Amino acid sequence: MRVFVFSVMLALLPGNLHAAAPDSLQIWLNRPGQADSVRVRYVLARAQQLTDRDSALAEVPRMLLGALALARRSQYVTGELEALQELGVQQGQNSDFGAALRYFAEGLRRARQTGRTRLMAAFYARMGTCYYNQQDLGRAADLFRQAIKLSDANGFKDRTLAGALAALALCYRALNQPGPGQAAFQRALALSRAIGDQQMTFHTLASWGEGVRVQQPDSAVPYLQQALVLAAQMRNPYAQAYASKSLMQTRQQQKRWPETLAQARQTLRFARLCRTPDIEAEALNSLAEAMRHLGQAPAAFDTLQRAHTLLDTLFSQEKRAEFARQQVAFEVGEKEARIRKLEQQRRIGRLEADRQTARNRLLVGGLAALVLLLTAGGLFYVRLRRTSAALATSEVQARQAEAAARTAETQALAANTTKDQLMSIIGHDLRGPVASFQQLTPVLQELVPAGPDAADAHRLLASLAGGARHLGELLDNLLRWARTEGGQTVNHPAHLPLAGVAASLDALLQPAALAKGITLTVAVTPPELRVWADPDLLNTVLRNLLTNALKFTPAGGRVGLHITADGAGRLDFQVTDTGVGIAHVRLAGLLEPGPGRASRGTAGEPGTGLGLPLSARFVRLLGGELVLESAPGEGTRARFELAHEARGEGGTG
């Protein structure tokens, strides 16, 4: 879930220094008589001014590193802490949260050493933001609480405290703790209003409304409307675009299409005013969807084409920006590698000097002993030489082993980072076009008139719609599998009414069942049953199992989802079909990924081979075990058990 992440900015320089031209920086720095502290603050101000310029992507980190080095040479602690903070912010904006965390941790250490308590609170909050963006919500909440505790203990009533409270509220909400989350949100809102910080007040309202929107769209509307009014008062087009986009998505989630249409047009105007093509593309997509539901199919088609063209342009720009970010990361990595090499050479030289000093001392001792007892001293000297040689050999071997271990660790981290970046790029670059493709086919079907002359066109469009659905399922399963393998899938259980889950699945899959001539039955007995489970994980499992059953059941067959309580605090989930069945020797292997798992359905439907393995993984995360029962020609039964609501309430509920 993308959320407005708060930012605690420090005042750097008066406005006249921010207006300096970029090419005057070196001339100004070389001017005689300038104090080092003034030079540091000037470089920090220029770096902050250039942050949003693509041409400055490589320039800004170099400027900040130079400011950090100058501040340390001149022992200007405030400048050093500000440089560390800005370097961390830069890395966070480039999604390198590991590097950002290192800078913030170093800043926290220096702030603690120098007694800068206010900055300690700011660095705690910054570190919490890094963990929040990496979905480590428990650790993020601990760090936000540290920032709040430090601010309260010292009587700080500033935007650092307000931002930490707002971010902690989002953590509590994501951890399914609405009570503490509401309390933290109300305190953050009251504080930001008390200190007269409109920007922080807007952030608090907008981020909380966006967080509430996912599960409670009706409750999110008042917060987002207040944020939109405040953005207008601030005359901030970007804030207006963001709040209007969130309100637009809420209306779309509520399926209130006239309001969605009006809000999408307003969002489009704000997005163009502040030149944010990503928000503009989202507004165009929502506008097309609203037009289609309001019977304006030709206009929806034209709007969707504009959104698709804009997305193509945006992806190309993001790829260029990503290349520039990778180039900066490579240059910084090269410099860090050279620094590590010099540091290693320095340590080796120091070890050699220490060893030479030790050898000299041993030699003097051996000569003194030789004067007293020539024979005994000679034997003792030989033994010492042999021991020294053995120690030297062991030391060299230890250094070689340490270097090899560091190299292996660096390669493993690089490989893991590359994998994460690859999956991020795949998900980002493919989701937009696939979503547009899926929205385009129903619009085209409405544009083609009915009749015998258009039968071939309708068959072709039906084939395109099936291909779009399969492509979307494949992409979703691939990304879910990658997140699961990388340990990024998080289980956030909640009390779910199963009747609602069953109704949404029935509405989603009933058209596919009717098209294939299959009777689909969904039943919850009794209807008021609830389950303690993560809604996304449970919906994914049941949707995959039902889709799989429909695929391998021929026309005239039956597919059913039956959810019952066993009376012992457990709920029994069963998906059954009257399809072709599975040979016993293949059953166990279907729950693990591997080559040859994908197969076509009874109507030639393609498969991914990931649906069942992914479902088995998610069922384990939910606390159950997926079991398959089948035989050729006798259909298939997929079943698992989960805890009833009463079992969950005693623990984490």
XYZ file of C-alpha atoms in Angstrom:
653
model
C 0.000 0.000 0.000
C 1.443 3.350 -1.092
C 1.075 5.936 1.641
C 2.223 9.548 2.080
C 5.407 9.010 4.155
C 6.185 11.953 6.405
C 9.324 14.107 6.087
C 10.929 16.170 8.870
C 12.916 18.937 7.118
C 15.497 21.124 8.866
C 15.909 24.810 7.996
C 19.210 25.139 6.124
C 19.800 28.626 4.755
C 18.059 31.968 4.166
C 16.183 32.302 0.885
C 18.833 34.462 -0.886
C 21.328 31.587 -0.960
C 18.744 29.220 -2.509
C 18.442 31.511 -5.511
C 22.083 31.126 -6.590
C 22.708 29.796 -10.107
C 24.135 26.224 -10.329
C 27.268 27.269 -12.239
C 28.166 29.828 -9.550
C 28.647 27.196 -6.827
C 32.360 26.526 -7.385
C 33.127 30.250 -7.779
C 31.356 31.011 -4.506
C 33.110 28.181 -2.635
C 36.550 29.339 -3.825
C 35.950 32.907 -2.650
C 38.534 33.744 0.054
C 37.494 34.535 3.583
C 34.527 32.146 3.765
C 34.148 30.164 6.999
C 33.954 26.379 6.625
C 30.580 26.291 8.378
C 29.146 28.752 5.827
C 30.555 26.666 2.951
C 28.949 23.508 4.372
C 25.536 25.137 4.740
C 25.750 26.571 1.224
C 26.482 23.148 -0.288
C 23.604 21.600 1.692
C 21.243 24.297 0.454
C 22.298 23.808 -3.192
C 21.922 20.028 -2.873
C 18.412 20.416 -1.503
C 17.547 22.875 -4.303
C 18.712 20.417 -7.001
C 16.991 17.336 -5.539
C 13.999 17.426 -7.918
C 16.052 18.008 -11.098
C 16.797 14.840 -13.117
C 20.060 16.343 -14.378
C 21.244 16.674 -10.762
C 20.762 13.022 -9.783
C 24.501 12.304 -9.979
C 25.494 15.752 -8.693
C 23.528 15.847 -5.430
C 25.111 12.815 -3.649
C 28.604 14.059 -4.546
C 27.793 17.502 -3.165
C 26.424 16.029 0.064
C 29.444 13.736 0.529
C 31.715 16.741 -0.003
C 29.746 18.746 2.576
C 29.997 15.825 5.039
C 33.780 15.574 4.607
C 34.229 19.359 5.014
C 32.004 19.434 8.132
C 34.021 16.619 9.731
C 37.379 18.269 8.917
C 36.221 21.540 10.455
C 34.453 19.758 13.381
C 31.176 21.494 12.443
C 28.783 19.019 14.131
C 25.502 20.640 13.034
C 26.601 20.554 9.391
C 27.746 16.936 9.758
C 24.360 15.867 11.166
C 22.432 17.754 8.474
C 24.593 16.188 5.736
C 24.011 12.694 7.138
C 20.274 13.357 7.263
C 20.128 14.651 3.663
C 22.241 11.729 2.391
C 19.796 9.316 4.029
C 16.835 11.149 2.487
C 18.459 10.946 -0.975
C 19.018 7.186 -0.648
C 15.453 6.712 0.588
C 14.061 8.596 -2.418
C 16.039 6.189 -4.623
C 14.496 3.204 -2.691
C 17.929 2.201 -1.323
C 16.617 1.905 2.242
C 19.650 -0.079 3.428
C 22.015 2.801 2.569
C 19.544 5.330 4.004
C 19.396 3.370 7.254
C 23.216 3.404 7.544
C 23.343 7.207 7.206
C 20.517 7.701 9.728
C 22.128 5.275 12.213
C 25.458 7.137 11.922
C 23.599 10.426 12.455
C 21.878 9.007 15.556
C 25.237 7.881 16.980
C 26.823 11.329 16.433
C 23.742 13.151 17.795
C 23.901 10.994 20.942
C 27.662 11.660 21.333
C 27.189 15.426 21.026
C 23.995 15.672 23.090
C 21.750 16.835 20.207
C 18.543 15.392 21.665
C 16.153 17.014 19.173
C 18.106 15.545 16.251
C 18.201 12.166 17.992
C 14.394 12.132 17.858
C 14.493 13.124 14.182
C 16.916 10.287 13.312
C 14.777 7.746 15.203
C 11.794 8.854 13.110
C 13.837 8.690 9.875
C 14.977 5.133 10.670
C 11.371 4.163 11.387
C 10.402 5.411 7.921
C 13.035 3.114 6.344
C 11.663 0.058 8.150
C 8.082 1.107 7.311
C 8.905 1.225 3.592
C 10.459 -2.256 3.888
C 7.203 -3.526 5.497
C 8.937 -4.291 8.835
C 6.064 -2.685 10.705
C 6.945 -3.961 14.180
C 10.468 -2.506 14.072
C 9.158 0.719 12.491
C 6.616 1.154 15.286
C 9.354 0.657 17.942
C 11.489 3.420 16.368
C 8.550 5.834 16.044
C 7.747 5.214 19.728
C 11.408 5.991 20.592
C 11.151 9.328 18.751
C 7.875 10.132 20.541
C 9.244 9.134 23.962
C 12.364 11.294 23.489
C 10.303 14.290 22.325
C 7.842 13.964 25.220
C 10.648 13.618 27.795
C 12.251 16.886 26.596
C 9.045 18.831 25.972
C 9.527 19.052 22.194
C 6.246 20.059 20.489
C 7.369 20.194 16.877
C 6.772 18.589 13.470
C 9.171 15.731 14.302
C 6.795 14.619 17.063
C 3.714 15.201 14.878
C 5.236 13.219 12.001
C 6.261 10.322 14.258
C 2.730 10.161 15.709
C 1.164 10.185 12.224
C 3.480 7.411 11.017
C 2.885 5.356 14.195
C -0.865 5.616 13.554
C -0.356 4.052 10.100
C 1.749 1.243 11.632
C -0.967 0.462 14.185
C -3.609 0.401 11.456
C -1.534 -1.949 9.274
C -0.968 -4.176 12.334
C -4.768 -4.361 12.843
C -4.734 -2.289 16.048
C -7.374 0.371 15.233
C -7.737 1.689 18.809
C -4.088 2.764 19.368
C -3.939 3.879 15.719
C -6.922 6.230 16.137
C -5.428 7.654 19.350
C -2.029 8.346 17.704
C -3.767 9.930 14.686
C -5.909 12.255 16.849
C -2.851 13.358 18.837
C -0.832 13.996 15.643
C -3.692 16.028 14.154
C -4.159 18.097 17.316
C -0.411 18.815 17.604
C 0.047 19.806 13.939
C -2.889 22.208 14.247
C -1.592 23.590 17.571
C 1.831 24.449 16.124
C 0.191 25.932 13.015
C 1.916 23.550 10.591
C -0.526 23.283 7.672
C 1.760 20.961 5.698
C 1.937 18.439 8.556
C -1.810 18.756 9.178
C -2.443 17.978 5.515
C -0.059 15.014 5.611
C -1.713 13.601 8.746
C -5.216 13.816 7.266
C -4.236 12.553 3.804
C -2.129 9.614 4.996
C -4.718 8.471 7.546
C -7.526 8.790 4.993
C -5.512 6.791 2.446
C -4.869 4.084 5.054
C -8.548 3.887 6.063
C -9.667 3.852 2.407
C -8.441 0.304 1.752
C -10.920 -1.405 4.088
C -13.399 1.348 5.029
C -13.912 3.689 2.052
C -16.992 5.360 3.593
C -15.007 6.312 6.725
C -12.103 7.668 4.651
C -14.167 10.313 2.791
C -14.315 12.982 5.605
C -10.545 12.860 6.203
C -9.722 13.150 2.496
C -12.224 15.996 2.019
C -10.613 17.920 4.910
C -7.171 17.302 3.361
C -8.390 18.607 -0.009
C -9.770 21.798 1.578
C -6.477 22.350 3.429
C -4.459 21.804 0.236
C -6.543 24.501 -1.463
C -5.885 26.884 1.448
C -2.128 26.215 1.116
C -2.395 26.766 -2.674
C -0.285 23.672 -3.158
C -1.188 22.014 -6.508
C 0.665 18.787 -5.717
C -1.127 18.378 -2.372
C -4.425 19.082 -4.147
C -3.599 16.473 -6.803
C -2.717 13.841 -4.200
C -5.793 14.413 -2.003
C -8.092 14.608 -5.028
C -6.624 11.353 -6.416
C -7.236 9.538 -3.100
C -10.818 10.846 -2.948
C -11.328 9.796 -6.595
C -10.123 6.260 -5.845
C -12.436 6.129 -2.808
C -15.473 7.084 -4.929
C -14.411 4.473 -7.492
C -14.092 1.869 -4.735
C -17.632 2.787 -3.612
C -18.803 2.402 -7.258
C -20.298 5.879 -7.125
C -19.651 6.645 -10.772
C -21.005 10.233 -11.135
C -18.861 11.349 -8.165
C -15.911 9.379 -9.583
C -16.310 11.178 -12.923
C -16.349 14.640 -11.317
C -13.430 13.863 -8.984
C -11.357 12.360 -11.821
C -11.757 15.551 -13.869
C -10.673 17.641 -10.877
C -7.677 15.344 -10.259
C -6.718 15.599 -13.925
C -6.713 19.405 -13.712
C -4.524 19.422 -10.564
C -2.127 16.811 -11.990
C -1.549 18.840 -15.142
C -1.123 22.013 -13.100
C 1.698 20.500 -10.992
C 3.050 18.343 -13.865
C 2.733 14.924 -12.244
C 2.155 12.456 -15.118
C 1.721 9.436 -12.815
C -1.298 11.027 -11.096
C -2.559 12.234 -14.486
C -2.455 8.641 -15.814
C -4.389 7.360 -12.769
C -6.978 10.109 -13.253
C -7.425 9.173 -16.932
C -7.885 5.487 -16.039
C -10.535 6.307 -13.421
C -12.209 8.741 -15.819
C -12.445 6.026 -18.491
C -13.855 3.525 -15.998
C -16.516 5.989 -14.830
C -17.465 6.856 -18.428
C -17.851 3.179 -19.293
C -20.210 2.544 -16.367
C -22.205 5.672 -17.245
C -22.797 4.455 -20.822
C -20.208 6.668 -22.545
C -18.258 3.871 -24.242
C -16.721 5.875 -27.176
C -15.448 8.617 -24.839
C -14.169 5.944 -22.433
C -12.250 4.298 -25.263
C -10.573 7.595 -26.277
C -9.705 8.415 -22.635
C -8.242 4.959 -22.074
C -6.036 5.372 -25.161
C -4.720 8.681 -23.779
C -3.958 7.001 -20.447
C -2.135 4.178 -22.199
C -0.028 6.623 -24.259
C 0.845 8.605 -21.129
C 1.816 5.409 -19.259
C 4.145 4.380 -22.100
C 5.844 7.795 -21.954
C 6.033 7.686 -18.145
C 7.632 4.218 -18.136
C 10.310 5.416 -20.578
C 11.083 8.420 -18.353
C 11.243 6.237 -15.238
C 13.617 3.841 -16.975
C 15.939 6.741 -17.804
C 15.726 7.967 -14.196
C 16.388 4.426 -12.947
C 19.478 4.236 -15.177
C 20.745 7.525 -13.736
C 20.129 6.258 -10.170
C 21.972 3.021 -10.915
C 24.874 5.024 -12.362
C 25.092 7.073 -9.147
C 24.935 3.901 -7.060
C 27.712 2.368 -9.148
C 29.958 5.435 -8.762
C 29.363 5.577 -5.001
C 30.022 1.829 -4.774
C 33.309 2.220 -6.628
C 34.426 4.965 -4.247
C 33.414 2.898 -1.223
C 35.348 -0.071 -2.620
C 38.482 2.089 -3.032
C 38.078 3.414 0.505
C 37.734 -0.136 1.851
C 40.838 -1.204 -0.091
C 42.891 1.698 1.326
C 41.580 0.935 4.819
C 42.552 -2.728 4.417
C 46.044 -1.785 3.223
C 46.400 0.531 6.221
C 45.380 -2.269 8.615
C 47.805 -4.688 6.961
C 50.621 -2.119 7.261
C 49.829 -1.613 10.936
C 49.832 -5.378 11.512
C 53.197 -5.699 9.744
C 54.655 -2.921 11.895
C 53.324 -4.576 15.067
C 54.730 -7.925 13.989
C 58.130 -6.379 13.222
C 58.170 -4.731 16.666
C 57.312 -8.068 18.266
C 60.055 -9.838 16.298
C 62.593 -7.218 17.362
C 61.648 -7.660 21.006
C 61.900 -11.429 20.700
C 65.311 -11.116 19.064
C 66.667 -8.884 21.852
C 65.342 -11.307 24.459
C 66.882 -14.237 22.637
C 70.310 -12.541 22.477
C 70.194 -11.746 26.207
C 69.297 -15.332 26.977
C 72.131 -16.512 24.689
C 74.661 -14.581 26.829
C 73.427 -16.364 29.972
C 72.883 -19.883 28.587
C 74.145 -20.338 25.014
C 72.764 -23.812 24.365
C 69.423 -23.396 26.093
C 69.019 -19.899 24.594
C 69.722 -21.188 21.087
C 67.045 -23.877 21.371
C 64.617 -21.364 22.800
C 65.309 -18.911 19.946
C 64.699 -21.603 17.291
C 61.404 -22.539 18.934
C 60.316 -18.893 18.990
C 61.150 -18.467 15.291
C 59.095 -21.508 14.400
C 56.172 -20.247 16.502
C 56.376 -16.818 14.868
C 56.344 -18.369 11.386
C 53.334 -20.522 12.278
C 51.492 -17.483 13.659
C 52.305 -15.465 10.535
C 50.983 -18.275 8.300
C 47.804 -18.538 10.364
C 47.318 -14.770 10.235
C 47.653 -14.688 6.437
C 45.200 -17.575 6.111
C 42.744 -15.821 8.437
C 42.953 -12.615 6.381
C 42.395 -14.573 3.165
C 39.377 -16.362 4.675
C 37.966 -13.029 5.922
C 38.399 -11.437 2.478
C 36.735 -14.419 0.784
C 33.809 -14.269 3.233
C 33.361 -10.514 2.606
C 33.430 -11.079 -1.155
C 30.836 -13.871 -0.918
C 28.604 -11.728 1.313
C 28.873 -8.757 -1.087
C 28.010 -10.969 -4.074
C 25.033 -12.489 -2.233
C 23.725 -9.044 -1.235
C 24.217 -7.768 -4.804
C 22.386 -10.781 -6.239
C 19.496 -10.357 -3.800
C 19.293 -6.616 -4.524
C 19.331 -7.278 -8.283
C 16.524 -9.841 -7.877
C 14.405 -7.390 -5.844
C 15.015 -4.586 -8.370
C 14.148 -6.913 -11.261
C 10.857 -7.982 -9.656
C 10.065 -4.330 -8.836
C 10.686 -3.249 -12.447
C 8.673 -6.201 -13.813
C 5.749 -5.439 -11.516
C 5.855 -1.680 -12.208
C 6.329 -1.918 -15.997
C 3.785 -4.695 -16.598
C 0.939 -3.852 -14.217
C -0.051 -0.638 -16.028
C -0.233 -2.099 -19.581
C -1.954 -5.288 -18.357
C -4.566 -3.263 -16.451
C -5.180 -1.111 -19.525
C -5.480 -4.257 -21.669
C -8.047 -5.728 -19.254
C -10.079 -2.492 -19.246
C -9.912 -2.120 -23.015
C -11.637 -5.401 -23.990
C -15.050 -4.695 -22.336
C -15.034 -1.219 -23.901
C -14.400 -2.727 -27.353
C -17.172 -5.305 -26.807
C -19.634 -2.500 -26.106
C -18.503 -0.570 -29.190
C -19.030 -3.532 -31.594
C -22.752 -3.793 -32.454
C -24.610 -7.077 -31.962
C -25.664 -9.152 -34.958
C -24.597 -12.057 -37.183
C -22.141 -9.896 -39.129
C -20.204 -9.082 -35.959
C -20.091 -12.663 -34.604
C -16.452 -13.170 -35.594
C -15.468 -9.863 -33.992
C -17.214 -10.796 -30.732
C -15.500 -14.200 -30.703
C -12.142 -12.483 -31.212
C -12.863 -9.998 -28.403
C -13.919 -12.848 -26.107
C -10.595 -14.554 -26.873
C -8.742 -11.293 -26.138
C -10.614 -10.926 -22.833
C -9.637 -14.472 -21.838
C -6.023 -13.771 -22.750
C -6.052 -10.565 -20.680
C -7.445 -12.426 -17.664
C -4.826 -15.167 -18.002
C -2.017 -12.602 -18.361
C -3.232 -10.766 -15.248
C -3.437 -14.028 -13.261
C 0.058 -15.029 -14.409
C 1.537 -11.640 -13.423
C -0.216 -11.641 -10.018
C 0.904 -15.219 -9.257
C 4.507 -14.486 -10.328
C 4.751 -11.366 -8.158
C 3.085 -13.070 -5.179
C 5.447 -16.052 -5.524
C 8.483 -13.735 -5.728
C 7.360 -11.820 -2.605
C 6.798 -15.108 -0.765
C 10.223 -16.463 -1.746
C 11.848 -13.179 -0.671
C 10.111 -13.261 2.739
C 8.057 -10.122 1.905
C 4.592 -11.677 2.250
C 3.136 -10.534 5.586
C 0.153 -12.112 7.378
C -2.169 -9.430 8.876
C -5.165 -11.405 10.242
C -8.543 -9.822 10.857
C -12.068 -10.930 11.805
C -13.656 -11.660 8.412
C -17.352 -12.385 7.801
C -17.212 -15.373 5.457
C -20.541 -14.568 3.796
C -18.989 -11.436 2.298
C -15.907 -13.350 1.136
C -18.103 -16.000 -0.505
C -20.354 -13.408 -2.181
C -17.412 -11.550 -3.758
C -15.944 -14.820 -5.082
C -19.325 -15.858 -6.508
C -19.732 -12.492 -8.278
C -16.190 -12.696 -9.663
C -16.267 -16.283 -10.990
C -19.942 -16.859 -11.887
C -19.542 -15.293 -15.405
C -16.673 -17.695 -16.229
C -18.726 -20.660 -14.963
C -21.776 -19.644 -17.036
C -19.628 -19.157 -20.145
C -18.343 -22.720 -19.808
C -21.716 -24.250 -18.866
C -20.704 -25.210 -15.309
C -22.882 -24.952 -12.196
C -20.980 -22.961 -9.528
C -22.236 -23.195 -5.932
C -20.858 -21.129 -3.008
C -22.231 -21.874 0.487
C -21.369 -20.789 4.068
C -23.114 -22.775 6.823
C -24.245 -21.073 9.006
C -24.117 -17.707 7.121
C -22.887 -15.736 10.169
C -19.561 -17.640 10.345
C -16.411 -15.513 10.756
C -12.744 -16.442 10.451
C -9.497 -15.031 11.899
C -7.363 -14.646 8.736
C -5.592 -12.217 6.416
C -8.206 -11.135 3.797
C -5.752 -10.907 0.877
C -4.168 -14.310 1.565
C -7.534 -16.064 2.050
C -9.088 -14.490 -1.071
C -6.057 -15.465 -3.162
C -6.224 -19.106 -1.976
C -9.963 -19.530 -2.580
C -9.858 -17.720 -5.945
C -6.957 -19.908 -7.153
C -8.654 -23.136 -6.037
C -12.009 -22.220 -7.641
C -10.359 -21.044 -10.883
C -8.390 -24.300 -11.031
C -11.569 -26.349 -10.484
C -13.417 -24.467 -13.263
C -10.501 -24.956 -15.640
C -10.423 -28.766 -15.276
C -14.198 -29.335 -15.233
C -15.980 -29.942 -18.584
C -19.286 -28.376 -19.663
C -22.250 -29.676 -17.651
C -20.104 -30.261 -14.549
C -20.338 -28.831 -11.032
C -17.913 -26.795 -8.902
C -18.585 -25.879 -5.289
C -17.104 -23.958 -2.345
C -18.451 -25.138 1.037
C -17.409 -23.539 4.348
C -18.639 -25.154 7.580
C -17.796 -25.165 11.314
C -16.760 -28.472 12.884
C -17.826 -27.570 16.446
C -14.252 -27.733 17.796
C -13.211 -24.150 17.079
C -12.110 -24.895 13.485
C -13.573 -23.972 10.095
C -13.501 -26.448 7.211
C -12.945 -25.017 3.678
C -13.650 -27.414 0.760
C -13.502 -26.746 -2.991
C -14.930 -29.684 -4.985
C -15.452 -30.361 -8.687
C -16.689 -33.133 -10.995
C -13.789 -32.635 -13.394
C -11.220 -34.937 -14.994
C -9.426 -35.697 -11.704
C -5.707 -36.234 -11.001
C -3.634 -39.426 -10.850
C -2.433 -40.307 -7.325
C 1.262 -40.178 -8.289
C 0.902 -36.507 -9.360
C -1.016 -35.195 -6.331
C 1.895 -34.496 -3.966
C 4.041 -32.827 -6.621
C 1.338 -30.310 -7.588
C 1.813 -28.378 -4.320
C 5.480 -27.614 -5.022
C 6.789 -25.443 -7.899
C 8.784 -27.104 -10.650
C 9.009 -27.783 -14.381
C 6.056 -29.440 -16.087
C 3.479 -28.275 -13.513
C 1.412 -26.139 -15.943
C -1.288 -27.882 -18.010
C -4.270 -26.861 -20.147
C -7.888 -27.078 -19.010
C -10.782 -28.975 -20.571
C -11.474 -26.063 -22.964
C -7.801 -25.471 -23.749
C -7.339 -22.810 -21.019
C -3.630 -22.149 -20.377
C -2.128 -22.506 -16.893
C 0.815 -21.014 -14.978
C 1.767 -23.939 -12.721
C 2.015 -21.515 -9.753
C -1.591 -21.415 -8.490
C -1.544 -24.556 -6.331
C 2.023 -24.095 -4.907
C 1.190 -20.465 -4.070
C -2.086 -21.517 -2.425
C -0.274 -24.159 -0.330
C 2.252 -21.541 0.875
C -0.493 -19.031 1.767
C -2.556 -21.674 3.634
C 0.520 -22.433 5.790
C 0.863 -18.688 6.529
C -2.809 -18.690 7.580
C -2.157 -21.595 9.996
C -3.530 -24.531 8.007
C -2.409 -27.229 5.570
C -3.778 -27.648 2.036
C -4.768 -31.258 1.160
C -5.725 -32.559 -2.306
C -7.919 -35.665 -2.787
C -8.573 -36.925 -6.333
C -8.691 -39.822 -8.746
C -8.894 -39.886 -12.588
C -12.479 -39.340 -13.751
C -13.821 -38.768 -10.212
C -13.175 -35.054 -9.742
C -10.989 -33.308 -7.127
C -11.432 -32.078 -3.546
C -9.126 -29.369 -2.088
C -9.572 -28.764 1.642
C -7.967 -27.008 4.598
C -8.896 -25.913 8.125
C -8.447 -22.508 9.815
C -9.130 -21.122 13.277
C -12.593 -19.789 14.093
C -12.886 -16.164 15.250
C -13.114 -17.256 18.893
C -9.674 -18.873 18.692
C -8.082 -15.677 17.347
C -9.589 -13.319 19.887
C -7.755 -14.846 22.767
C -4.357 -14.074 21.287
C -3.596 -11.379 18.804
C -7.123 -10.143 18.310
